Amino acid sequence: MYLYKPLSLLMLFMAGIITAQAGNTYIKVTSTSQLVAGDVYVIAAVSGSDKYLATEYNSSGKSLTTTSTGFSISDGILTTTTATPQEFTLGGNSTKFTLKFDSSYLGCYGSGTNFEAPESSSNNKEKWTFNSTYNSIENVSEKGRFPGVHTGSKIFKAYIDYDTYPIGNLYRKVAYTITATSSNNEWGTVAVTGNIITATPESGYRVSSSTPYTVISGTPSSVVREGNTFTVTTTTDCTIRINFEAIPTYTISWSVNGTVVDTDVLEEGTAVTFNDAEVPTGSDKVFMGWVTTSSVDPNEEPTYVTSATATADIIYYAVFATESNAGVGTATLTASSSTWTGWADKELTDDKGNTWTGHCAGTEMGKDTKIYVIGLSTTAAPGSYLSSPTFPSNITSIKACIINPSGEHARTLNIKSSKDAVTNLGTITVPASEDGSHQLTATLGEDEFTKFYLTSEEVLQIRSITVNYGTISYSDYTTTATATVSLASACTDGSRYYGTYSCKGAFVVPADLTVSEISVADDKLTVADYDTGDIVPANTGVMISSTTSGNHTIVISDVAGTSVLGSSNMLRATGSTGITAEDMASADASSLFYRLTMHGGSTLGFYWGAADGGAFAVAAQKAYLAVPVSTARSISSFNLSDNGATIIKLITIPSAQEKTYNLRGQLITTSKGLVISKGKKIVNK
């Protein structure tokens, strides 16, 4: 006795139990294991977007009539609503089967195309087998004859040409009740359609990865899981419990410069998003990628992690490296209307800051628009050429957007290693009879060069030039952003080596350096030291010293740090570009200025860097001493030799106290106006 599903699926929400009840639901046969003698089957077919279902046996016409309405086919399940399908009972005979309705069998005569219905016989030519290639039943005696459908009359017929006509499909009636239940309704729910159980987990939960389902009752022959769906094949009533579990979460941490700057909590299996790390301010390195180790070999580029899923708690560390050829890549030179005004030697800067020079011109083009271009001409002295800047590595190709102005014949743009070179590095040819612009590329040879000249036999108009040149190389890989400070071996008091430094970012005082700030008060030079591990604030002028000369590495810090002397520190930072004498004088108008150096090559100290304590230029990332005139009192130097204490004795150099200085600390011969005399500001009329 069969238990059939109802016309519409009835769900029972009792203790999370969902049941596929009796009714007209059929499962598509896709293997011989689904052919069971005694079970009930129907025949359907698909013709393009139309679907047909056998609904009646026509004994006089010996065929099956069809309908295209009153049923649906979806995901291998045929469900009837109003249509009444023609049902067949499957009979077995060895490996062959018969489809029988009432006392008649579905058969096919070899000479005809109609399904025939012998009254009582079931000999071999009325038997059928399953053809797995076409997922359809095939007549035993007439190979290649499949149940098809004639779309005009909607009558099922057996056609040999199954590539042209649709193939009939066999559907097995669901004969058993499949019940599904959830292990925890708060974690997920289940639904049953035909022999398919669909699990719907709640947010934060999933179907168990270790035990996705449990057979509570019955003996299904198979339960096949695909994602959150379970296909049940059974010959008995059965109950399947779908097991849900909480999705594990993992903490993904991002360490930049030795500090965890961000964390993500992700569900297991969630894709990890890798964003670029921000390089700490003051570092002279660039961000390269992420690794899973807290340190890397500085001489070997590591393998970076670019994609991953959350499977465990993990820390990713940002890797930084030194860019050895900063700025290499692609430079584009584009002419602009504000640059070119006539034939003459010109300069133009490309998007990398490279300056191009040569004998060039500007020309108006078009009737309605004015487009200025770079022009090359042999008719204007001193000759036609455009010289490239010097690039940091070998150039690989040059692309030019060129216009052939007259269009009479092809013209060439030659690329040479010098203006008068005989050997061309490459040639770009402009086609004849062209009035538009062309992007033309010259791929250059193997000869290495960093500078080239463009020359032309006749006038050519160039809108832009793009130069591709060597790849950037990197070194000094590290998971902490660092900078390098250098101490000259010549700058020494005999036991230590000295220098000045300023960093655009805060940095950590290393164990091999003494970092100090300096102030002057009461005729004494005060040197205040940072402790190892202290953070020096960004853009702070400091004096550094060590027992070893040469390069020393400092670690850039994201922590702001605190100055040891605060506003009393008289060492001034020169910034990342250095400082000019004019800017120095403007920044401290009432000060005298000192440079750390060796006097006479033997005595270490801070000495006037210009006459009478005037301003002077200092290189980038250094520091100089700016002492108010009222405090310095025209003292020209502070000796640091043989000093081991934080208080360095002031060496007063005799000076003419009666001399007069302006507010910049420069010696002047006139005494009118606001001046400094004998260490005090006075106004002389």
XYZ file of C-alpha atoms in Angstrom:
685
model
C 0.000 0.000 0.000
C 1.386 3.423 -0.989
C 1.409 6.539 1.121
C 1.060 9.494 -1.255
C 1.716 13.194 -0.744
C -1.183 15.667 -0.765
C -1.794 18.057 -3.669
C -0.032 20.830 -1.769
C 2.838 20.101 0.617
C 1.658 19.999 4.224
C 4.236 20.992 6.842
C 3.842 19.938 10.411
C 5.511 22.294 12.834
C 5.309 20.006 15.834
C 8.536 19.833 17.767
C 10.351 20.890 14.611
C 9.065 17.898 12.621
C 8.372 18.443 8.908
C 6.806 15.593 6.946
C 6.316 14.857 3.238
C 2.782 13.415 3.332
C 0.788 11.409 0.743
C 0.051 13.085 -2.600
C 0.836 13.248 -6.304
C 4.568 13.926 -6.221
C 7.034 12.148 -8.525
C 10.844 11.991 -8.489
C 12.798 11.889 -11.754
C 14.514 8.581 -12.460
C 18.219 9.116 -13.051
C 19.615 5.621 -12.468
C 18.527 1.995 -12.711
C 18.598 1.767 -8.903
C 15.425 3.869 -8.900
C 13.542 1.339 -11.035
C 11.648 -0.798 -8.524
C 9.195 -3.486 -9.654
C 5.726 -2.817 -8.325
C 6.240 0.947 -7.962
C 4.210 3.494 -9.882
C 5.680 5.727 -12.633
C 4.543 8.412 -15.049
C 6.041 9.662 -18.309
C 6.767 13.351 -18.984
C 8.786 15.232 -21.594
C 10.279 18.666 -22.107
C 10.173 20.409 -25.480
C 12.120 23.655 -25.266
C 10.441 25.657 -22.518
C 7.261 23.521 -22.744
C 6.656 20.552 -20.473
C 4.256 17.711 -21.262
C 2.744 15.018 -19.065
C 1.064 11.806 -20.305
C -2.484 11.937 -18.974
C -4.504 9.339 -20.937
C -4.072 6.165 -22.981
C -5.903 6.283 -26.284
C -6.597 2.629 -27.080
C -8.048 3.325 -30.513
C -5.132 5.465 -31.581
C -2.772 3.365 -29.558
C -1.009 6.436 -28.156
C -0.738 8.596 -25.067
C -2.353 11.996 -24.988
C -0.750 14.823 -22.997
C -1.352 18.049 -21.182
C 0.963 21.022 -20.564
C -0.968 22.429 -17.631
C -1.994 21.354 -14.171
C 1.487 20.243 -13.042
C 5.006 21.563 -12.510
C 8.528 20.181 -12.864
C 11.307 21.703 -10.783
C 14.652 20.322 -9.575
C 13.764 16.801 -10.657
C 10.407 16.793 -8.873
C 7.123 16.610 -10.740
C 4.115 17.794 -8.741
C 0.544 17.660 -10.024
C -2.168 20.137 -9.098
C -5.132 19.539 -11.430
C -3.690 17.238 -14.103
C -4.282 13.500 -13.710
C -1.258 11.666 -15.059
C -1.381 8.241 -16.680
C 0.258 5.992 -14.110
C 2.116 2.802 -14.959
C 3.000 -0.067 -12.681
C 6.541 -1.312 -13.276
C 6.912 -5.013 -13.908
C 10.237 -6.808 -13.799
C 11.674 -9.440 -16.092
C 15.386 -10.044 -15.583
C 17.015 -6.626 -16.179
C 14.141 -5.450 -18.385
C 10.915 -3.848 -17.319
C 7.356 -3.438 -18.501
C 5.127 -0.449 -17.956
C 1.584 -1.629 -17.441
C -1.649 0.269 -17.020
C -4.737 -1.802 -16.309
C -4.253 -4.951 -18.384
C -2.288 -3.310 -21.166
C 1.435 -2.755 -21.606
C 3.298 0.187 -23.068
C 5.015 -1.076 -26.195
C 6.292 -0.001 -29.601
C 6.001 -1.763 -32.950
C 9.178 -1.610 -35.029
C 7.322 -0.383 -38.084
C 5.368 2.388 -36.384
C 5.897 5.445 -34.278
C 2.938 5.099 -31.932
C 2.981 3.501 -28.544
C 1.050 0.268 -28.948
C -0.892 -1.488 -26.234
C -1.149 -5.252 -26.654
C -4.105 -6.627 -24.854
C -2.304 -9.150 -22.696
C 1.158 -9.826 -24.079
C 4.401 -8.546 -22.572
C 6.932 -10.093 -24.923
C 10.385 -8.599 -25.440
C 9.501 -5.940 -27.967
C 7.143 -4.354 -25.466
C 9.775 -4.283 -22.756
C 11.830 -1.249 -21.747
C 15.194 -0.573 -20.168
C 16.783 2.585 -18.755
C 19.319 4.484 -20.885
C 21.544 6.456 -18.479
C 23.001 8.569 -21.293
C 19.647 10.203 -21.934
C 18.011 9.654 -18.532
C 15.132 7.973 -20.321
C 13.570 4.567 -20.932
C 14.469 2.871 -24.220
C 12.566 0.161 -26.097
C 14.335 -3.192 -25.902
C 13.633 -4.477 -29.375
C 13.820 -1.130 -31.154
C 17.044 0.459 -29.924
C 17.064 4.226 -30.170
C 13.299 4.515 -29.820
C 12.444 6.705 -26.846
C 9.146 8.109 -25.630
C 8.957 11.572 -27.146
C 6.283 14.126 -27.757
C 4.909 15.546 -30.944
C 4.591 19.223 -30.067
C 1.827 19.863 -32.562
C -0.620 17.210 -31.439
C 0.875 16.831 -27.963
C 0.772 13.063 -28.411
C 3.553 10.900 -27.085
C 5.273 8.918 -29.818
C 8.476 6.940 -30.022
C 10.987 8.715 -32.263
C 14.291 7.306 -33.393
C 15.705 10.799 -33.997
C 16.034 11.673 -30.328
C 18.515 14.478 -31.075
C 15.721 16.400 -32.786
C 12.750 15.496 -30.674
C 12.566 15.730 -26.882
C 13.297 12.655 -24.845
C 10.618 11.268 -22.583
C 11.496 11.130 -18.901
C 10.371 8.616 -16.354
C 9.239 9.839 -12.909
C 8.767 7.547 -9.911
C 5.881 8.211 -7.569
C 6.868 8.988 -3.998
C 5.646 5.970 -2.124
C 6.954 6.607 1.346
C 6.682 9.300 3.975
C 9.904 11.283 4.614
C 9.950 13.228 7.848
C 12.588 15.807 8.791
C 13.280 17.333 12.160
C 15.685 19.988 13.454
C 18.075 19.301 16.293
C 17.344 22.804 17.598
C 14.687 25.071 16.099
C 16.460 28.140 17.471
C 19.557 27.192 15.504
C 17.862 26.213 12.236
C 14.700 24.941 10.571
C 13.973 22.229 7.993
C 11.509 21.709 5.124
C 10.664 18.688 2.953
C 9.767 18.794 -0.735
C 9.414 15.388 -2.364
C 12.487 13.470 -1.273
C 14.577 16.587 -0.665
C 15.136 18.051 2.804
C 16.203 21.685 2.893
C 17.957 23.025 6.002
C 17.865 26.761 6.807
C 20.359 27.713 9.548
C 19.812 30.829 11.635
C 22.446 33.564 11.621
C 25.573 32.366 13.419
C 24.729 28.694 12.950
C 25.258 26.023 10.301
C 24.604 22.381 9.567
C 27.010 20.321 11.653
C 30.280 19.694 9.876
C 30.931 16.406 11.714
C 27.417 14.878 11.898
C 25.149 16.737 9.464
C 22.192 14.360 9.891
C 20.983 11.421 11.949
C 18.538 8.705 10.828
C 15.941 8.577 13.588
C 13.746 5.851 12.071
C 13.420 3.830 8.893
C 16.120 2.485 6.619
C 16.832 4.927 3.765
C 19.175 3.495 1.173
C 21.028 6.820 0.893
C 21.049 10.382 2.176
C 23.176 12.597 -0.056
C 24.118 16.067 1.227
C 24.884 18.985 -1.066
C 25.278 22.189 0.905
C 22.092 22.663 2.896
C 20.001 20.158 0.913
C 19.676 16.423 1.553
C 18.354 14.012 -1.099
C 16.796 10.926 0.483
C 16.359 7.635 -1.348
C 14.235 5.196 0.635
C 11.942 2.193 0.393
C 10.480 2.712 3.845
C 9.000 5.526 5.854
C 11.863 7.353 7.533
C 12.651 10.265 9.790
C 15.859 12.283 9.327
C 17.127 14.763 11.910
C 19.239 17.622 10.581
C 21.864 18.606 13.134
C 22.811 22.264 13.563
C 25.767 23.778 15.419
C 27.084 27.233 16.285
C 29.608 28.510 13.753
C 33.004 28.949 15.464
C 34.486 32.457 15.338
C 38.130 33.403 15.198
C 40.021 36.600 15.941
C 42.099 37.973 13.068
C 44.652 40.522 14.289
C 46.732 42.979 12.269
C 50.128 43.970 13.620
C 51.804 47.054 12.171
C 55.244 48.060 13.359
C 55.058 45.712 16.355
C 51.633 46.901 17.552
C 48.234 45.278 16.937
C 46.279 48.073 15.264
C 43.060 46.249 14.378
C 41.159 43.006 14.969
C 38.357 41.254 13.091
C 36.150 38.529 14.560
C 35.088 36.282 11.665
C 32.995 33.155 11.410
C 34.842 30.019 10.388
C 35.262 29.848 6.627
C 34.728 33.587 6.104
C 37.157 35.157 3.657
C 39.771 37.415 5.260
C 40.101 40.859 3.661
C 43.688 42.056 3.266
C 44.040 45.845 3.139
C 47.283 47.773 2.808
C 48.918 48.807 6.050
C 49.664 52.457 6.689
C 53.386 53.085 6.875
C 54.223 54.757 10.219
C 55.074 58.440 9.836
C 58.812 58.942 9.623
C 59.651 55.571 8.110
C 61.801 55.508 4.993
C 60.302 52.142 3.989
C 57.218 51.105 2.023
C 54.513 48.547 2.819
C 54.976 45.234 1.000
C 52.396 42.750 2.307
C 51.336 40.507 5.198
C 53.022 37.464 6.727
C 52.225 35.167 9.650
C 55.622 35.406 11.379
C 56.632 38.228 13.705
C 59.993 38.682 11.953
C 61.417 38.089 8.488
C 64.840 37.704 6.920
C 65.928 41.248 5.950
C 67.824 39.909 2.915
C 65.065 37.779 1.379
C 61.595 38.805 0.269
C 59.025 36.700 2.125
C 55.997 34.966 0.660
C 53.022 37.193 1.401
C 49.554 36.012 2.362
C 47.046 37.555 -0.037
C 43.969 35.398 0.598
C 42.754 33.200 3.422
C 39.663 32.055 5.286
C 39.136 32.166 9.014
C 40.109 28.775 10.448
C 41.931 29.761 13.660
C 42.999 32.784 15.700
C 45.897 34.391 13.860
C 48.045 37.522 13.735
C 49.151 38.948 10.400
C 52.280 41.113 10.452
C 52.904 43.981 8.034
C 56.178 43.763 6.127
C 58.091 46.893 5.165
C 61.079 47.230 2.867
C 63.452 49.828 1.493
C 62.623 50.994 -2.031
C 66.006 51.149 -3.699
C 64.934 52.980 -6.864
C 62.136 55.263 -5.725
C 60.112 56.678 -8.589
C 60.852 54.101 -11.269
C 57.892 52.842 -13.224
C 56.068 54.843 -15.887
C 56.478 58.532 -16.678
C 54.042 60.361 -18.950
C 54.846 63.642 -20.677
C 51.724 65.532 -21.709
C 51.752 68.857 -23.552
C 49.591 71.646 -22.189
C 48.335 74.892 -23.649
C 50.072 76.937 -20.993
C 53.529 75.542 -21.742
C 54.255 75.920 -25.427
C 54.217 79.270 -27.215
C 56.646 78.927 -30.105
C 59.754 77.309 -31.514
C 62.489 77.497 -28.889
C 64.406 75.492 -26.333
C 61.803 74.436 -23.777
C 61.408 72.473 -20.577
C 58.452 70.309 -19.571
C 57.880 68.227 -16.426
C 56.178 64.821 -16.580
C 53.986 63.169 -13.949
C 57.025 61.719 -12.141
C 58.685 65.104 -11.774
C 61.212 64.431 -14.555
C 62.214 67.503 -16.602
C 62.404 67.158 -20.394
C 64.382 69.640 -22.492
C 64.939 70.278 -26.177
C 64.145 72.313 -29.264
C 60.369 72.075 -29.387
C 57.340 74.050 -30.408
C 53.642 74.568 -29.798
C 51.047 74.365 -32.542
C 47.321 74.947 -32.677
C 45.282 72.096 -34.119
C 41.695 71.735 -35.229
C 39.181 74.285 -36.444
C 37.090 74.465 -33.303
C 39.543 73.554 -30.568
C 43.042 74.639 -29.666
C 45.284 71.745 -28.711
C 48.904 72.591 -28.059
C 51.383 69.835 -28.812
C 55.090 69.263 -28.708
C 56.511 69.832 -32.184
C 59.794 68.652 -33.712
C 61.340 70.344 -36.742
C 64.610 70.210 -38.675
C 63.984 73.601 -40.165
C 64.621 75.556 -36.968
C 68.132 75.880 -35.579
C 69.777 74.422 -33.567
C 68.043 71.264 -34.839
C 65.093 69.146 -33.809
C 65.339 67.045 -30.648
C 63.658 66.391 -27.371
C 65.889 65.147 -24.564
C 64.513 62.871 -21.845
C 65.488 63.214 -18.196
C 67.798 60.634 -16.641
C 65.819 57.642 -15.380
C 66.988 55.410 -12.521
C 67.046 52.163 -14.508
C 66.893 50.695 -18.005
C 64.090 51.936 -20.263
C 62.052 49.149 -21.878
C 59.601 50.883 -24.220
C 58.430 54.292 -25.383
C 54.874 55.052 -26.497
C 54.018 58.284 -28.306
C 50.701 59.800 -29.292
C 51.733 61.313 -32.651
C 49.950 63.184 -35.434
C 51.117 63.262 -39.042
C 50.223 66.883 -39.876
C 50.340 66.874 -43.675
C 49.305 63.285 -44.295
C 51.321 63.038 -47.524
C 53.698 60.238 -46.587
C 54.802 58.214 -43.605
C 57.120 59.876 -41.123
C 59.368 58.464 -38.417
C 60.332 59.467 -34.928
C 63.786 58.114 -34.058
C 64.898 57.305 -30.527
C 68.638 57.760 -30.026
C 71.047 57.513 -27.131
C 72.281 61.025 -27.931
C 71.134 63.849 -30.166
C 73.667 63.000 -32.868
C 73.866 59.211 -32.358
C 74.042 57.102 -35.513
C 72.517 53.981 -33.951
C 68.848 54.259 -33.213
C 67.455 52.698 -30.071
C 64.060 52.407 -31.717
C 61.762 53.960 -34.300
C 58.117 54.976 -34.234
C 56.480 55.317 -37.651
C 53.437 57.498 -38.323
C 51.258 56.202 -41.213
C 50.620 58.413 -44.253
C 47.263 60.038 -44.993
C 46.176 60.078 -41.398
C 44.605 63.121 -39.822
C 44.073 61.650 -36.348
C 46.329 60.773 -33.463
C 47.918 57.376 -33.004
C 49.311 55.625 -29.963
C 52.445 54.004 -31.347
C 54.941 51.985 -29.323
C 58.618 51.306 -29.878
C 59.987 48.316 -27.956
C 63.644 48.944 -27.315
C 66.621 46.625 -27.580
C 68.746 45.021 -24.886
C 71.252 47.875 -24.579
C 70.869 49.509 -21.197
C 70.481 53.264 -21.112
C 68.801 55.778 -18.840
C 68.490 58.767 -21.159
C 67.359 59.142 -24.763
C 66.688 61.743 -27.464
C 63.752 61.934 -29.849
C 64.607 63.225 -33.320
C 62.536 63.597 -36.472
C 63.382 64.138 -40.128
C 60.366 66.360 -40.592
C 57.759 68.124 -38.523
C 55.833 65.817 -36.222
C 53.291 66.779 -33.638
C 53.429 64.767 -30.413
C 50.591 65.014 -27.943
C 52.145 62.823 -25.269
C 55.016 60.454 -24.565
C 54.899 57.545 -22.122
C 58.125 55.893 -20.994
C 58.144 52.477 -19.308
C 61.280 51.785 -17.363
C 62.697 49.289 -14.898
C 60.857 47.689 -12.023
C 61.268 48.847 -8.453
C 63.620 46.756 -6.327
C 63.410 46.346 -2.580
C 65.656 45.302 0.290
C 65.882 45.386 4.095
C 62.634 43.496 4.719
C 61.273 43.859 8.231
C 58.016 43.647 10.189
C 58.820 46.902 11.977
C 59.143 50.225 10.181
C 62.637 51.581 10.675
C 64.914 54.418 9.714
C 68.681 54.652 9.553
C 70.835 57.245 11.297
C 74.519 57.617 10.596
C 77.409 58.782 12.774
C 80.548 59.954 11.022
C 83.780 58.471 12.321
C 85.438 61.917 12.152
C 82.977 63.499 14.586
C 84.249 62.164 17.918
C 85.480 63.182 21.336
C 87.886 60.263 21.343
C 85.587 57.708 22.942
C 82.168 58.278 21.334
C 80.894 59.378 17.951
C 78.422 62.252 17.665
C 75.873 63.676 15.268
C 72.531 65.451 15.111
C 69.254 64.005 13.932
C 65.590 64.788 13.418
C 62.894 62.386 12.241
C 59.538 63.239 10.704
C 58.028 60.509 12.896
C 58.400 59.554 16.538
C 61.011 56.858 17.164
C 62.166 54.500 19.907
C 65.556 55.139 21.512
C 67.679 52.031 20.795
C 70.149 50.534 23.242
C 73.166 51.386 21.075
C 72.427 55.124 20.871
C 72.360 57.942 23.390
C 69.739 60.490 22.322
C 69.853 63.921 23.946
C 68.218 67.355 23.910
C 70.153 70.532 24.690
C 69.391 73.847 26.313
C 71.525 76.772 27.454
C 70.884 78.650 30.714
C 73.019 80.474 33.270
C 76.067 80.197 31.071
C 75.803 76.404 31.033
C 75.008 73.919 28.286
C 72.545 71.334 29.639
C 72.381 67.945 27.935
C 69.315 65.877 28.886
C 69.340 62.218 27.816
C 66.427 59.981 26.899
C 66.394 56.513 28.444
C 66.585 53.440 26.237
C 63.067 52.588 25.070
C 61.797 56.160 25.419
C 59.864 57.662 22.507
C 61.342 60.759 20.869
C 58.527 62.945 19.474
C 58.311 63.571 15.732
C 60.264 66.526 14.306
C 62.391 66.920 17.429
C 65.984 68.054 17.049
C 68.325 65.806 19.038
C 71.997 65.023 19.453
C 72.906 61.350 19.086
C 76.053 59.510 20.088
C 77.371 55.980 20.249
C 80.514 54.019 20.911
C 80.417 52.897 17.261
C 80.288 54.992 14.109
C 78.393 54.212 10.914
C 74.734 53.298 10.472
C 72.344 52.670 13.346
C 68.736 51.493 13.037
C 65.866 53.130 14.856
C 62.277 51.862 15.028
C 59.506 54.268 14.066
C 56.790 54.553 16.726
C 53.061 55.158 16.475
C 53.160 56.557 20.031
C 53.667 60.330 20.160
C 56.399 60.356 22.802
C 57.408 63.098 25.258
C 60.272 65.555 24.951
C 62.711 65.511 27.899
C 63.211 69.291 27.808
C 60.007 70.373 26.102
C 60.072 73.974 24.890
C 63.508 74.469 26.506
C 65.125 72.237 23.871
C 67.200 74.541 21.657
C 68.004 71.924 19.014
C 65.929 72.628 15.931
C 64.844 69.950 13.407
C 65.665 70.579 9.741
C 62.754 68.505 8.419
C 62.683 66.034 5.559
C 63.959 68.611 3.023
C 66.557 70.489 5.076
C 66.547 74.194 5.873
C 67.923 77.262 4.123
C 69.753 80.110 5.857
C 66.833 82.408 5.130
C 64.301 80.047 6.715
C 66.567 79.472 9.719
C 66.888 83.192 10.375
C 63.161 83.665 9.977
C 62.279 80.832 12.373
C 64.453 82.181 15.241
C 64.977 85.853 14.505
C 66.619 86.657 17.872
C 69.044 83.738 18.059
C 72.607 82.795 17.280
C 73.048 79.538 15.397
C 75.483 76.690 16.017
C 76.549 73.598 14.086
C 77.887 70.383 15.681
C 81.320 69.899 14.173
C 85.021 69.350 14.842
C 86.887 72.629 15.287
C 90.216 72.428 13.556
C 89.579 68.759 13.015
C 90.307 67.968 16.659
C 87.863 69.635 19.077
C 84.224 68.498 19.122
C 81.572 71.075 19.911
C 78.795 73.379 18.744
C 80.315 76.237 16.740
C 78.907 79.160 14.833
C 77.957 77.879 11.384
C 78.314 81.334 9.834
C 80.060 84.562 10.686
C 78.987 86.120 13.973
C 76.440 83.353 14.655
C 74.439 84.029 11.518
C 72.107 81.564 9.834
C 73.326 78.818 7.500
C 71.888 75.929 5.455
C 71.614 72.458 6.994
C 70.821 69.119 5.327
C 67.616 67.132 5.831
C 66.966 65.089 8.995
C 69.637 66.927 10.977
C 69.500 69.501 13.792
C 71.192 72.770 14.690
C 71.423 74.755 17.912
C 69.481 78.032 18.106
C 70.359 80.006 21.259
C 68.673 83.353 21.984
C 71.150 86.210 21.689
C 70.376 87.319 25.231
C 71.479 83.890 26.464
C 74.350 83.204 24.078
C 75.975 86.611 24.697
C 78.021 86.256 21.486
C 79.628 83.012 22.641
C 80.945 81.403 19.480
C 81.368 77.786 20.639
C 80.542 75.135 23.219
C 83.230 72.483 23.651
C 82.022 68.867 24.023
C 85.390 67.122 24.184
C 86.170 64.897 27.165
C 82.667 65.325 28.512
C 80.933 62.438 30.169
C 78.384 64.245 32.300
C 75.055 65.789 31.424
C 76.361 69.251 32.363
C 78.984 70.492 29.945
C 81.151 73.390 31.026
C 80.647 76.537 29.060
C 83.704 77.779 27.291
C 83.410 81.517 26.820
C 85.198 82.865 23.835
C 86.199 86.489 24.413
C 84.136 88.742 22.219
C 83.587 92.431 21.885
C 80.577 93.063 24.107
C 80.156 96.432 22.600
C 79.352 94.984 19.215
C 75.799 95.414 17.918
C 73.615 92.736 16.278
C 70.313 92.705 14.501
C 67.430 90.476 15.595
C 68.782 87.671 13.417
C 72.005 87.666 15.382
C 74.006 89.172 12.539
C 76.748 91.690 13.250
C 75.796 95.167 12.004
C 77.707 98.412 11.731
C 74.788 100.746 12.381
C 73.135 100.992 15.759
C 69.849 102.578 14.751
C 66.494 100.877 15.312
C 65.771 97.761 17.396
C 69.115 96.053 17.962
C 70.887 93.774 20.427
C 73.814 95.242 22.338
C 75.565 93.638 25.300
C 72.961 90.874 25.326
C 69.981 93.229 25.587
C 67.399 94.548 23.136
C 67.523 98.335 22.795
C 66.088 100.937 20.452
C 68.596 103.455 19.126
C 67.384 106.563 17.401
